[in-house]
Amino acid sequence: MADEKYYVTTPIYYVNDKPHIGHAYTTILADVLARYHRLLGIPTYFLTGTDEHGQKVQQAAEKNGLMPQQQCDQTVVRFQELWKRLEITHDDFIRTTEPRHKVIVQEVLQDLFDRDEIYRADYQGWYCVGCERFFVEKDLVEGNCPECGRKADAIQETNYFFRMSNYQDWLIDYIETHPEFIQPDFRANETLGFLKTKKLQDLCISRPKARLAWGIDLPFDSDFVTYVWFDALLNYITAIGYRRDDVQFNQWWPATHQLIGKDILTTHTVYWPTMLKAMGVPLPKTVFAHGWWLTGRTKMSKSLGNVVNPMEMADRFGVDAFRYFLIAEMTVGQDASFTEEAFVRRYNSDLANDLGNLLSRTVNMLGRYCDGKFPGLGKDALSGAPEKELWAAVQSAVAEMESSIDTMRLNSGLTAVLTAVRKVNQYFEIKQPWTQAKEGKTEAVGITLALAAESLRVCSALLYPVMPEKMSELRSVFGLGKPVLSQLKTFGVIKSGTPVGSPGILFPRVELNNAEATPLPPQPKKEKRGEGAASAKNMSIEPEKPEGIITYDEVMNVKLRTAKVLAAERVEGADKLLKLKIEIGEEKRQLIAGIALYYEPERVIGKTIVVVANLKSAKIRGIESQGMLLCASVGDRLTLITVDEELPSSGAVVK
Ligand code: MSP
């Protein structure tokens, strides 16, 4: 990492509505990047905030019967609370209605006006209210806005314009000679394609107050307010002291990474650089556009009712698991799909099974075979082939994570860490410390467990920026504090004799019943290390029966029965749910199943399915469900478990 500082920004979010998953994603991504850079010891600044002017906010205020400023003050709290909940570590939060921002916007406008970069003119053309953008007639697609497809209005008015068109050739050249400026590459090509095929227009930077009053007054004409984008983009520099504090400004600007969603590419790669050029300010190093979160394959939208609420996800599944899923699941640049099924699958497999299980196995065995203390490493600890191989896998996770931060491929970094975690679980299978212990090979057991713990130390450090809470918990088990990245390549950092704490279950498994994911059970309280802390050797879970494995008796407690589906209908207002009437032997029951996306009601009637018959009944969407049916699911396919041959009656025992 060559740069001596790191400045990362998110878009500033409109306060017309509460935050959604798109806002949460960009902010978590920026947070993860900021945390990695801080760990690397690089001076870091992380800015986020809210975009509080313009038509969208004014309209929301009108709808809610509020003054625009009240609308802002009420909604900004939702963002601030969410960032707190999601453990976001921004250094500043800027609101565009703050005086520190407004004053500078006016100074910039005055300066550009004085230098004839901004001029007044009569405008006749087309305007899209939704996008708040002007278009010439030939840009329209059958009379509609080329960006959002909504109807564009013909308009005629006097306005102020920024001479953006003067910078077209310069901008093309800049983008071509600075390949890092717009990332991923295909987004640079998108902007270039547009710049090379269309004549760049001057940018209308004002709105007559008669039409829109909610904005920053133009300093040279009080009949107008500033166009919301011209105002908003400047937040990236007003927040860090532009025109007020040169020391602070020069310390952070140009920004290293400006993160945006793909829909605001033009404003950030055409308006913003030309504005900066006219102001004589250098351009940010990289504008990075990520893709969109979809619900399944569908765009999220309020009208479809499929918008994921980040606060709810954090409450149901835990903040760190939510952060992990978002970063692991999206290849930055591409769209990604959010479904609860995918969430639960990844959570259970990566976090509950692989990582959580590894921690409890390691701790339990340290308790049982090493008296609850870290055994220390003989000098030959890395001399065996399996040990060498394991440590190499851990080190390749370090290398992959390092390079993935620079290239914004954090999901690959996480994959490499999880691969290393799985390697440790495999290493246990190869070394079988429980057999080593039985055979009295004390030193060998010590090496095996110490290697696992050292691997966990490194993996938890790599995962720390993504899951700060959980990784702190994990690390405290081995007496470790905040990670020190310079120690990642060193073997043997945990001190011999360190008492090993009791972690509780780091990631309890989540069951996704047919309809809805069950919330996480209450997390066991963290045991304090030291006095009074339960020693690991007292823990009841046998290392040979790792987390996620159940006993024969436990299986026998689950009563699986065949059932005949007598009737089926959709549940109103819940597009995933079917209400089934089933028969288990003599008994009739009602069951709510989340299979409506895969089965029309008619297709299930008459089928013999398999149900968990002794599940406590529950209300789903207020309707009673007495049992759970079994399905097989892979990717986006799902099929009911049925019987191979019809039996004389329903209610047969499934064993
Ligand atoms: N206020 C402007 C940005 C001004 S920056 C100087 C704005 N605000 S927004 O609230 O509408 O959107 C903010 C960000 O959320 C954008 O980057 C947008 O791409 C992102 N997302 C909105 N929906 C999204 C998804 N479904 N998925 C991922 N991000 C998406 O635009």
XYZ file of C-alpha atoms and ligand atoms in Angstrom:
686
model
C 0.000 0.000 0.000
C 1.918 3.020 -1.269
C -0.405 5.849 -0.163
C 0.380 7.500 3.126
C -3.284 8.319 3.835
C -6.704 6.902 3.101
C -9.843 8.978 2.573
C -13.045 7.084 1.807
C -16.499 8.545 1.177
C -20.021 7.215 0.700
C -22.710 9.030 -1.260
C -24.730 11.272 1.010
C -28.203 9.830 1.355
C -31.482 11.567 0.651
C -33.566 12.113 3.746
C -36.871 11.592 1.973
C -37.250 8.120 3.475
C -35.720 5.719 5.974
C -32.467 3.924 5.096
C -32.543 0.664 3.141
C -30.101 -2.095 2.351
C -28.412 -0.138 -0.485
C -27.469 2.630 1.937
C -26.375 0.088 4.529
C -24.225 -1.767 2.017
C -22.168 1.209 0.813
C -21.677 2.434 4.345
C -20.617 -0.987 5.631
C -18.246 -1.380 2.684
C -16.680 2.011 3.446
C -16.467 1.048 7.109
C -14.728 -2.236 6.362
C -12.227 -0.449 4.121
C -11.629 2.258 6.714
C -11.100 -0.318 9.456
C -8.601 -2.287 7.352
C -6.622 0.839 6.617
C -6.592 1.883 10.248
C -5.305 -1.570 11.176
C -2.590 -1.173 8.587
C -1.562 1.944 10.455
C -2.513 4.265 7.590
C -4.045 7.612 8.618
C -7.673 7.204 7.628
C -10.678 9.466 7.234
C -14.155 8.183 6.568
C -16.974 10.520 5.594
C -20.671 9.886 5.224
C -23.734 12.080 5.599
C -27.092 13.150 4.249
C -28.286 15.037 1.183
C -31.022 17.259 2.532
C -32.052 19.663 -0.230
C -33.966 19.315 -3.479
C -37.252 18.187 -4.796
C -37.316 14.689 -3.292
C -36.939 16.013 0.226
C -39.383 18.874 -0.332
C -41.988 16.474 -1.709
C -41.518 14.056 1.206
C -41.979 16.942 3.643
C -45.196 17.984 1.884
C -46.476 14.431 1.984
C -45.720 14.156 5.695
C -47.155 17.581 6.504
C -43.782 18.850 7.702
C -41.522 21.789 6.974
C -38.543 20.571 4.883
C -36.099 21.169 7.724
C -38.298 19.127 10.073
C -38.378 16.346 7.494
C -34.555 16.403 7.461
C -34.200 16.547 11.230
C -36.551 13.629 11.738
C -35.112 11.411 9.036
C -31.421 12.048 9.607
C -31.816 10.381 12.998
C -32.824 7.137 11.298
C -29.507 7.124 9.437
C -27.478 8.086 12.468
C -29.127 5.413 14.596
C -28.590 2.797 11.940
C -24.906 3.628 11.612
C -24.548 3.301 15.358
C -26.297 -0.055 15.320
C -24.180 -1.293 12.412
C -20.947 -0.318 14.175
C -20.019 2.244 11.550
C -16.884 4.172 12.462
C -17.177 7.308 10.305
C -15.020 10.235 11.295
C -17.569 12.818 10.201
C -21.216 12.948 9.242
C -22.083 15.900 7.059
C -25.578 17.288 6.524
C -25.953 19.613 3.574
C -28.225 21.905 5.580
C -25.374 22.704 7.972
C -23.943 26.231 7.721
C -20.384 24.874 7.322
C -21.484 23.317 4.025
C -23.865 25.977 2.721
C -21.381 28.819 3.103
C -18.733 27.047 1.058
C -21.205 26.038 -1.655
C -22.092 29.705 -2.024
C -18.432 30.707 -2.159
C -17.771 28.162 -4.890
C -20.771 29.369 -6.883
C -19.742 33.003 -6.553
C -16.208 32.227 -7.612
C -17.338 30.280 -10.679
C -19.850 32.988 -11.553
C -17.178 35.681 -11.253
C -14.943 33.714 -13.575
C -17.759 33.213 -16.090
C -17.796 29.466 -15.533
C -21.455 29.989 -14.630
C -23.787 32.111 -16.790
C -27.477 32.984 -16.962
C -29.594 31.905 -19.941
C -33.104 31.120 -21.065
C -33.765 27.450 -21.263
C -36.264 25.574 -23.273
C -36.238 21.831 -23.060
C -37.291 18.755 -21.143
C -37.132 18.031 -17.466
C -37.505 14.818 -15.466
C -38.916 15.562 -12.033
C -37.867 12.171 -10.600
C -34.216 12.481 -11.634
C -34.213 16.263 -11.318
C -32.395 16.450 -14.634
C -32.746 18.347 -17.902
C -32.619 16.702 -21.309
C -32.608 17.860 -24.898
C -35.376 16.437 -27.006
C -33.226 13.926 -28.836
C -32.149 12.348 -25.520
C -35.708 11.349 -24.676
C -36.913 7.830 -25.302
C -40.407 8.089 -26.738
C -40.962 11.267 -24.751
C -39.709 9.714 -21.559
C -36.649 10.298 -19.400
C -33.708 8.228 -20.749
C -32.576 7.498 -17.178
C -35.701 6.364 -15.346
C -38.289 5.997 -18.100
C -40.785 8.352 -16.483
C -42.533 11.060 -18.475
C -40.397 14.161 -19.079
C -42.058 17.603 -18.892
C -41.525 20.346 -21.463
C -40.256 23.402 -19.658
C -39.204 26.927 -20.425
C -37.427 29.069 -17.874
C -34.443 31.255 -17.088
C -31.673 29.488 -15.241
C -27.956 29.482 -14.473
C -25.617 27.106 -16.254
C -22.178 25.733 -15.552
C -19.971 25.549 -18.680
C -19.563 21.814 -18.409
C -19.388 21.403 -22.178
C -16.008 23.156 -22.218
C -14.489 20.185 -20.422
C -15.630 17.353 -22.647
C -12.315 16.744 -24.441
C -10.315 17.250 -21.278
C -12.466 14.724 -19.418
C -12.166 12.083 -22.132
C -8.425 12.482 -22.056
C -8.324 12.385 -18.258
C -10.307 9.175 -18.053
C -8.204 7.559 -20.746
C -4.944 8.485 -19.080
C -6.071 7.647 -15.522
C -7.413 4.114 -15.629
C -7.780 4.050 -11.843
C -10.156 7.038 -11.858
C -13.348 5.103 -12.640
C -13.614 1.552 -11.368
C -14.520 -1.136 -12.317
C -13.128 -0.644 -15.847
C -16.421 -1.340 -17.546
C -17.931 1.657 -15.772
C -15.135 3.849 -17.179
C -16.062 2.550 -20.609
C -19.678 3.405 -19.925
C -18.820 7.025 -19.152
C -16.394 7.213 -22.073
C -18.974 5.751 -24.420
C -21.384 8.476 -23.437
C -18.769 11.249 -23.660
C -17.554 10.126 -27.065
C -20.945 9.796 -28.682
C -22.870 12.742 -27.258
C -22.191 16.428 -27.144
C -21.868 17.320 -23.484
C -24.388 20.028 -22.515
C -23.803 22.789 -20.012
C -25.197 21.860 -16.609
C -28.180 23.729 -15.241
C -27.171 24.476 -11.637
C -30.168 26.503 -10.478
C -33.868 26.076 -9.805
C -36.245 29.048 -9.745
C -37.647 29.380 -6.247
C -41.120 29.617 -7.747
C -40.736 25.947 -8.671
C -38.508 24.657 -5.862
C -37.762 26.654 -2.761
C -35.830 24.050 -0.752
C -32.157 24.583 -1.536
C -29.169 26.833 -1.029
C -29.734 30.357 -2.324
C -27.586 31.369 -5.272
C -25.344 34.089 -3.860
C -25.745 36.203 -7.001
C -29.509 35.818 -7.532
C -31.840 35.221 -4.619
C -34.714 34.185 -6.902
C -32.951 30.877 -7.371
C -31.715 27.965 -5.293
C -28.825 25.667 -6.171
C -29.450 22.439 -8.084
C -29.287 19.662 -5.482
C -26.473 17.711 -7.165
C -24.202 20.746 -7.481
C -24.714 21.331 -3.767
C -24.460 17.659 -2.747
C -21.272 16.723 -4.594
C -19.391 19.483 -2.842
C -19.920 17.739 0.520
C -16.860 15.591 -0.155
C -14.654 18.659 0.197
C -16.663 21.030 2.393
C -16.543 18.427 5.175
C -12.763 18.346 5.221
C -12.145 22.071 5.327
C -12.088 23.223 1.693
C -11.505 27.007 1.644
C -11.372 27.045 5.453
C -8.664 24.749 6.710
C -5.921 24.100 4.193
C -4.001 21.832 6.489
C -6.939 19.505 7.016
C -8.005 19.735 3.396
C -4.569 18.934 2.018
C -4.187 16.113 4.479
C -7.154 14.219 3.040
C -7.895 15.444 -0.463
C -7.837 13.930 -3.078
C -10.062 11.152 -1.771
C -8.714 7.640 -2.213
C -12.027 5.849 -2.730
C -15.344 7.497 -3.473
C -17.898 4.705 -3.272
C -21.141 5.055 -5.210
C -23.942 2.912 -6.606
C -24.039 2.382 -10.369
C -27.077 4.647 -10.787
C -25.143 7.761 -9.809
C -22.214 7.179 -12.156
C -22.832 10.175 -14.431
C -23.068 12.686 -11.638
C -19.829 11.385 -10.123
C -17.802 10.814 -13.278
C -18.975 13.733 -15.421
C -20.454 16.519 -13.256
C -18.073 16.079 -10.325
C -14.742 15.971 -12.194
C -15.679 18.907 -14.423
C -16.771 20.940 -11.400
C -13.470 20.185 -9.688
C -11.529 21.045 -12.821
C -13.265 24.415 -13.087
C -12.528 25.038 -9.404
C -8.862 24.093 -9.865
C -9.106 21.186 -7.421
C -7.518 17.790 -8.199
C -9.787 14.834 -8.907
C -10.354 11.950 -6.502
C -8.091 8.976 -7.102
C -10.922 6.500 -7.651
C -14.678 6.635 -7.998
C -15.849 3.074 -7.425
C -19.346 2.081 -8.545
C -20.927 -0.973 -6.974
C -23.922 -2.850 -8.300
C -27.387 -3.137 -6.840
C -28.875 -5.405 -4.260
C -31.851 -7.221 -5.705
C -34.496 -9.245 -3.902
C -33.952 -12.579 -5.580
C -33.783 -11.358 -9.157
C -36.155 -8.455 -8.761
C -35.316 -4.824 -8.229
C -36.160 -3.660 -4.724
C -38.930 -1.139 -4.657
C -41.357 0.220 -2.143
C -44.293 -0.514 -4.390
C -43.301 -4.199 -4.627
C -42.867 -4.281 -0.852
C -39.575 -6.173 -1.179
C -37.139 -3.632 0.242
C -34.845 -5.154 2.846
C -34.765 -3.189 6.096
C -31.217 -3.268 7.500
C -32.292 -2.498 11.065
C -34.625 -5.486 11.039
C -31.931 -7.773 9.610
C -29.467 -6.675 12.288
C -32.068 -7.304 14.978
C -32.951 -10.736 13.688
C -29.563 -12.103 12.733
C -27.028 -9.942 14.522
C -25.047 -6.990 13.217
C -21.857 -8.861 12.449
C -23.590 -11.643 10.554
C -25.386 -9.038 8.458
C -22.150 -7.174 7.735
C -20.453 -10.440 6.842
C -23.201 -11.497 4.463
C -23.215 -8.193 2.572
C -19.464 -8.148 2.090
C -19.127 -11.861 1.323
C -22.039 -12.050 -1.056
C -21.416 -9.099 -3.368
C -18.703 -9.032 -5.993
C -18.218 -5.299 -5.971
C -19.306 -3.943 -9.322
C -21.874 -6.664 -10.016
C -25.453 -6.845 -8.779
C -26.105 -9.247 -5.920
C -29.179 -10.985 -4.674
C -30.508 -10.809 -1.156
C -32.794 -13.571 0.049
C -33.278 -14.865 3.546
C -32.596 -18.362 2.272
C -29.195 -17.303 0.939
C -28.498 -15.412 4.128
C -29.302 -18.338 6.394
C -27.413 -20.776 4.166
C -24.244 -18.694 4.227
C -24.584 -17.897 7.905
C -24.954 -21.528 8.889
C -22.252 -22.820 6.626
C -19.518 -20.175 7.002
C -20.148 -18.816 10.455
C -22.014 -21.401 12.535
C -20.481 -24.552 11.037
C -17.008 -23.659 9.903
C -15.814 -20.793 12.049
C -17.978 -21.219 15.158
C -17.442 -24.939 15.192
C -13.684 -24.579 14.835
C -13.552 -22.234 17.790
C -15.577 -24.487 20.060
C -13.619 -27.598 19.066
C -10.328 -25.847 19.711
C -11.382 -24.384 23.031
C -12.924 -27.613 24.253
C -9.869 -29.628 23.430
C -7.547 -27.056 24.979
C -9.656 -27.364 28.101
C -9.697 -31.094 28.074
C -6.138 -31.908 27.041
C -4.109 -28.827 27.979
C -5.661 -27.880 31.274
C -7.375 -24.841 29.742
C -4.078 -23.130 28.958
C -2.424 -22.282 25.695
C 0.329 -24.919 25.454
C 2.960 -22.843 23.692
C 4.798 -23.970 20.617
C 7.813 -26.155 20.551
C 10.399 -24.752 18.161
C 9.636 -27.555 15.749
C 5.928 -26.827 15.648
C 6.003 -26.066 11.946
C 8.281 -28.911 10.911
C 5.595 -31.478 10.003
C 4.065 -31.511 6.523
C 0.422 -31.035 7.673
C 1.513 -28.114 9.853
C 3.452 -26.518 7.001
C 0.486 -26.953 4.707
C -1.934 -25.447 7.191
C 0.228 -22.435 7.910
C 0.702 -21.888 4.163
C -3.089 -21.826 3.714
C -3.400 -19.285 6.513
C -0.680 -17.157 4.955
C -2.296 -17.299 1.558
C -5.479 -15.934 3.178
C -3.375 -13.051 4.506
C -1.969 -12.350 1.047
C -5.354 -12.634 -0.643
C -6.993 -10.311 1.850
C -4.214 -7.759 1.465
C -4.577 -7.639 -2.280
C -8.354 -7.731 -2.163
C -8.487 -4.505 -0.141
C -6.680 -2.578 -2.858
C -8.716 -4.071 -5.651
C -12.011 -3.971 -3.749
C -12.498 -7.733 -4.068
C -13.285 -8.203 -0.427
C -15.497 -11.182 -1.137
C -12.461 -13.084 -2.494
C -10.522 -12.116 0.605
C -13.268 -13.559 2.777
C -13.427 -16.729 0.703
C -9.699 -17.225 1.271
C -10.111 -16.778 5.027
C -12.952 -19.292 5.150
C -10.850 -21.712 3.119
C -8.156 -21.424 5.767
C -10.743 -22.003 8.504
C -11.893 -25.187 6.759
C -8.284 -26.274 6.450
C -7.938 -26.111 10.228
C -11.018 -28.294 10.643
C -9.485 -30.736 8.138
C -6.190 -30.573 9.986
C -7.955 -31.814 13.116
C -9.296 -34.754 11.148
C -5.783 -35.571 9.953
C -4.103 -35.179 13.349
C -6.961 -36.461 15.504
C -5.828 -34.796 18.728
C -8.339 -36.922 20.702
C -6.460 -40.050 19.574
C -3.095 -38.394 20.213
C -4.317 -37.648 23.743
C -5.509 -41.197 24.321
C -2.097 -42.414 23.247
C -0.451 -40.056 25.733
C 1.278 -37.933 23.063
C 1.007 -34.742 25.098
C 3.455 -32.666 23.096
C 1.853 -33.601 19.790
C -1.596 -32.643 21.082
C -0.174 -29.335 22.237
C 1.267 -28.599 18.814
C -1.951 -29.497 17.039
C -4.075 -27.296 19.255
C -1.593 -24.447 19.335
C -1.512 -24.427 15.549
C -5.279 -24.281 15.394
C -5.371 -21.416 17.887
C -2.660 -19.517 16.021
C -4.602 -19.985 12.790
C -7.706 -18.652 14.515
C -5.714 -15.660 15.703
C -4.748 -14.766 12.139
C -8.170 -15.514 10.635
C -9.957 -13.488 13.298
C -7.679 -10.532 12.585
C -8.508 -10.742 8.894
C -12.222 -10.926 9.683
C -12.111 -8.237 12.333
C -12.932 -5.234 10.107
C -16.004 -7.099 8.836
C -17.174 -8.548 12.183
C -15.592 -6.375 14.870
C -17.813 -7.502 17.777
C -17.678 -11.227 17.163
C -13.996 -11.263 16.353
C -13.235 -9.333 19.541
C -15.135 -12.037 21.415
C -13.214 -14.750 19.627
C -9.870 -13.122 20.241
C -10.513 -12.508 23.920
C -10.745 -16.283 24.343
C -7.007 -16.430 23.635
C -6.188 -13.310 25.608
C -5.844 -11.278 22.412
C -6.945 -7.676 21.974
C -7.358 -5.666 18.789
C -5.461 -7.248 15.926
C -2.065 -6.001 14.936
C -1.741 -6.639 11.241
C 2.034 -6.662 11.360
C 1.769 -9.865 13.423
C -0.175 -11.760 10.818
C 2.850 -13.245 9.166
C 4.479 -14.154 12.474
C 3.977 -17.596 13.927
C 3.679 -18.002 17.698
C 2.154 -14.815 19.038
C -0.198 -16.246 21.681
C 1.753 -16.571 24.895
C 2.389 -19.986 26.365
C 0.351 -20.526 29.528
C -2.386 -18.040 28.516
C -5.622 -19.216 30.141
C -8.168 -20.020 27.478
C -11.550 -18.359 28.052
C -14.991 -19.737 27.478
C -16.533 -18.267 24.351
C -20.131 -19.453 24.509
C -21.597 -20.158 21.102
C -20.282 -17.478 18.786
C -22.748 -18.056 15.961
C -25.782 -20.109 17.013
C -27.313 -21.931 14.081
C -30.363 -20.353 12.512
C -33.198 -22.508 11.259
C -35.114 -21.286 8.276
C -38.441 -23.033 8.637
C -40.524 -23.213 5.550
C -41.945 -19.796 6.006
C -39.694 -17.495 7.893
C -36.270 -17.449 9.426
C -36.407 -17.835 13.170
C -34.608 -15.099 15.020
C -31.340 -16.005 16.675
C -31.789 -17.418 20.133
C -30.595 -15.031 22.846
C -26.819 -15.041 22.825
C -25.145 -16.445 25.898
C -23.553 -13.668 27.903
C -19.857 -13.244 27.302
C -17.897 -14.775 30.175
C -15.316 -12.455 31.605
C -11.860 -13.888 31.524
C -9.997 -14.346 34.765
C -11.665 -14.823 38.090
C -14.964 -16.596 37.989
C -14.678 -17.450 34.309
C -15.762 -21.001 33.572
C -12.751 -22.984 32.537
C -12.943 -24.569 29.122
C -12.368 -28.025 30.523
C -15.678 -27.813 32.366
C -17.563 -27.362 29.149
C -19.857 -30.198 28.326
C -19.548 -30.334 24.532
C -17.260 -33.153 23.552
C -14.737 -32.172 20.915
C -15.582 -35.354 19.036
C -19.205 -34.137 18.799
C -18.696 -30.758 17.209
C -21.308 -28.065 17.121
C -23.997 -28.820 14.560
C -23.801 -32.614 15.118
C -26.717 -34.205 16.983
C -27.013 -37.523 18.783
C -29.160 -40.540 17.920
C -31.515 -39.656 20.777
C -31.923 -36.164 19.456
C -32.855 -37.514 16.034
C -35.370 -39.847 17.596
C -37.034 -36.899 19.310
C -38.050 -35.484 15.941
C -41.261 -37.156 14.803
C -41.354 -37.281 11.031
C -44.633 -38.479 9.505
C -46.094 -38.732 6.053
C -49.067 -36.472 5.424
C -51.586 -36.152 2.637
C -52.301 -32.647 1.319
C -56.069 -32.231 1.200
C -56.308 -28.565 0.226
C -54.003 -25.667 -0.551
C -54.445 -21.960 -1.055
C -52.310 -18.841 -1.157
C -51.987 -16.654 1.923
C -53.223 -13.216 1.091
C -50.497 -10.553 1.165
C -47.645 -13.082 1.491
C -46.357 -14.142 -1.892
C -44.152 -16.914 -0.470
C -46.755 -18.682 1.626
C -49.272 -21.444 1.036
C -51.861 -22.557 3.586
C -52.221 -26.340 3.471
C -54.844 -28.628 4.966
C -53.147 -31.935 5.671
C -54.086 -35.286 7.060
C -51.728 -37.263 9.290
C -53.485 -40.587 9.787
C -56.783 -39.707 11.436
C -55.731 -36.229 12.353
C -56.407 -33.104 10.262
C -54.063 -30.166 10.543
C -53.304 -26.806 9.019
C -49.791 -25.893 7.980
C -48.250 -22.713 6.569
C -45.416 -23.407 4.152
C -43.062 -21.032 2.350
C -43.280 -22.787 -0.980
C -45.598 -20.528 -2.964
C -42.821 -19.275 -5.217
C -42.208 -22.872 -6.334
C -45.611 -24.547 -6.166
C -48.995 -23.454 -7.376
C -51.608 -24.576 -4.817
C -53.100 -27.061 -7.303
C -49.755 -28.820 -7.703
C -49.511 -29.810 -4.055
C -53.029 -31.051 -3.499
C -53.078 -34.847 -3.298
C -49.347 -35.198 -2.699
C -47.960 -37.263 0.156
C -45.383 -35.131 1.866
C -43.147 -35.479 4.911
C -43.766 -33.293 7.954
C -42.228 -32.716 11.364
C -45.280 -33.696 13.371
C -44.171 -32.756 16.876
C -43.111 -29.176 16.174
C -44.677 -26.692 18.575
C -47.408 -24.892 16.654
C -46.694 -21.279 15.740
C -48.494 -18.329 14.221
C -47.178 -17.217 10.858
C -48.686 -13.974 9.647
C -51.313 -14.481 12.315
C -52.324 -17.896 10.976
C -51.725 -21.030 12.978
C -49.248 -23.530 11.567
C -49.151 -27.004 13.106
C -45.928 -28.575 11.897
C -43.331 -28.115 9.218
C -42.960 -29.805 5.867
C -39.657 -30.977 4.434
C -38.202 -29.794 1.147
C -34.932 -30.159 -0.679
C -33.437 -26.956 -1.934
C -30.412 -25.986 -3.959
C -29.680 -22.558 -5.422
C -33.033 -21.129 -6.403
C -34.654 -24.591 -6.832
C -36.859 -26.190 -4.262
C -38.728 -29.466 -4.321
C -40.968 -31.172 -1.811
C -39.807 -34.368 -0.131
C -42.396 -37.003 -1.029
C -42.594 -40.786 -0.802
C -41.392 -43.128 -3.493
C -44.448 -45.402 -3.299
C -47.934 -44.609 -2.080
C -48.722 -46.161 1.306
C -52.199 -47.351 2.349
C -52.697 -44.397 4.681
C -51.029 -41.179 5.761
C -49.306 -40.704 9.111
C -46.640 -43.329 8.449
C -43.499 -42.998 10.545
C -40.535 -41.687 8.562
C -37.295 -43.192 9.832
N -28.284 11.856 -2.639
C -27.821 11.119 -3.755
C -26.328 10.934 -3.701
C -25.559 12.204 -3.607
S -23.859 11.910 -3.428
C -23.150 13.380 -3.586
C -28.503 9.765 -3.811
N -29.037 9.350 -2.674
S -29.877 8.001 -2.492
O -30.235 7.962 -1.106
O -30.951 7.960 -3.420
O -28.979 6.810 -2.889
C -27.778 6.624 -2.273
C -27.055 5.405 -2.745
O -27.826 4.236 -2.508
C -26.706 5.397 -4.208
O -25.331 5.083 -4.316
C -27.515 4.274 -4.781
O -26.826 3.615 -5.793
C -27.624 3.376 -3.598
N -28.697 2.412 -3.745
C -30.027 2.628 -3.800
N -30.661 1.420 -3.947
C -29.747 0.426 -3.992
C -29.790 -0.979 -3.988
N -30.908 -1.658 -4.068
N -28.610 -1.634 -3.903
C -27.406 -0.991 -3.728
N -27.347 0.323 -3.688
C -28.456 1.061 -4.068
O -28.495 9.148 -4.847
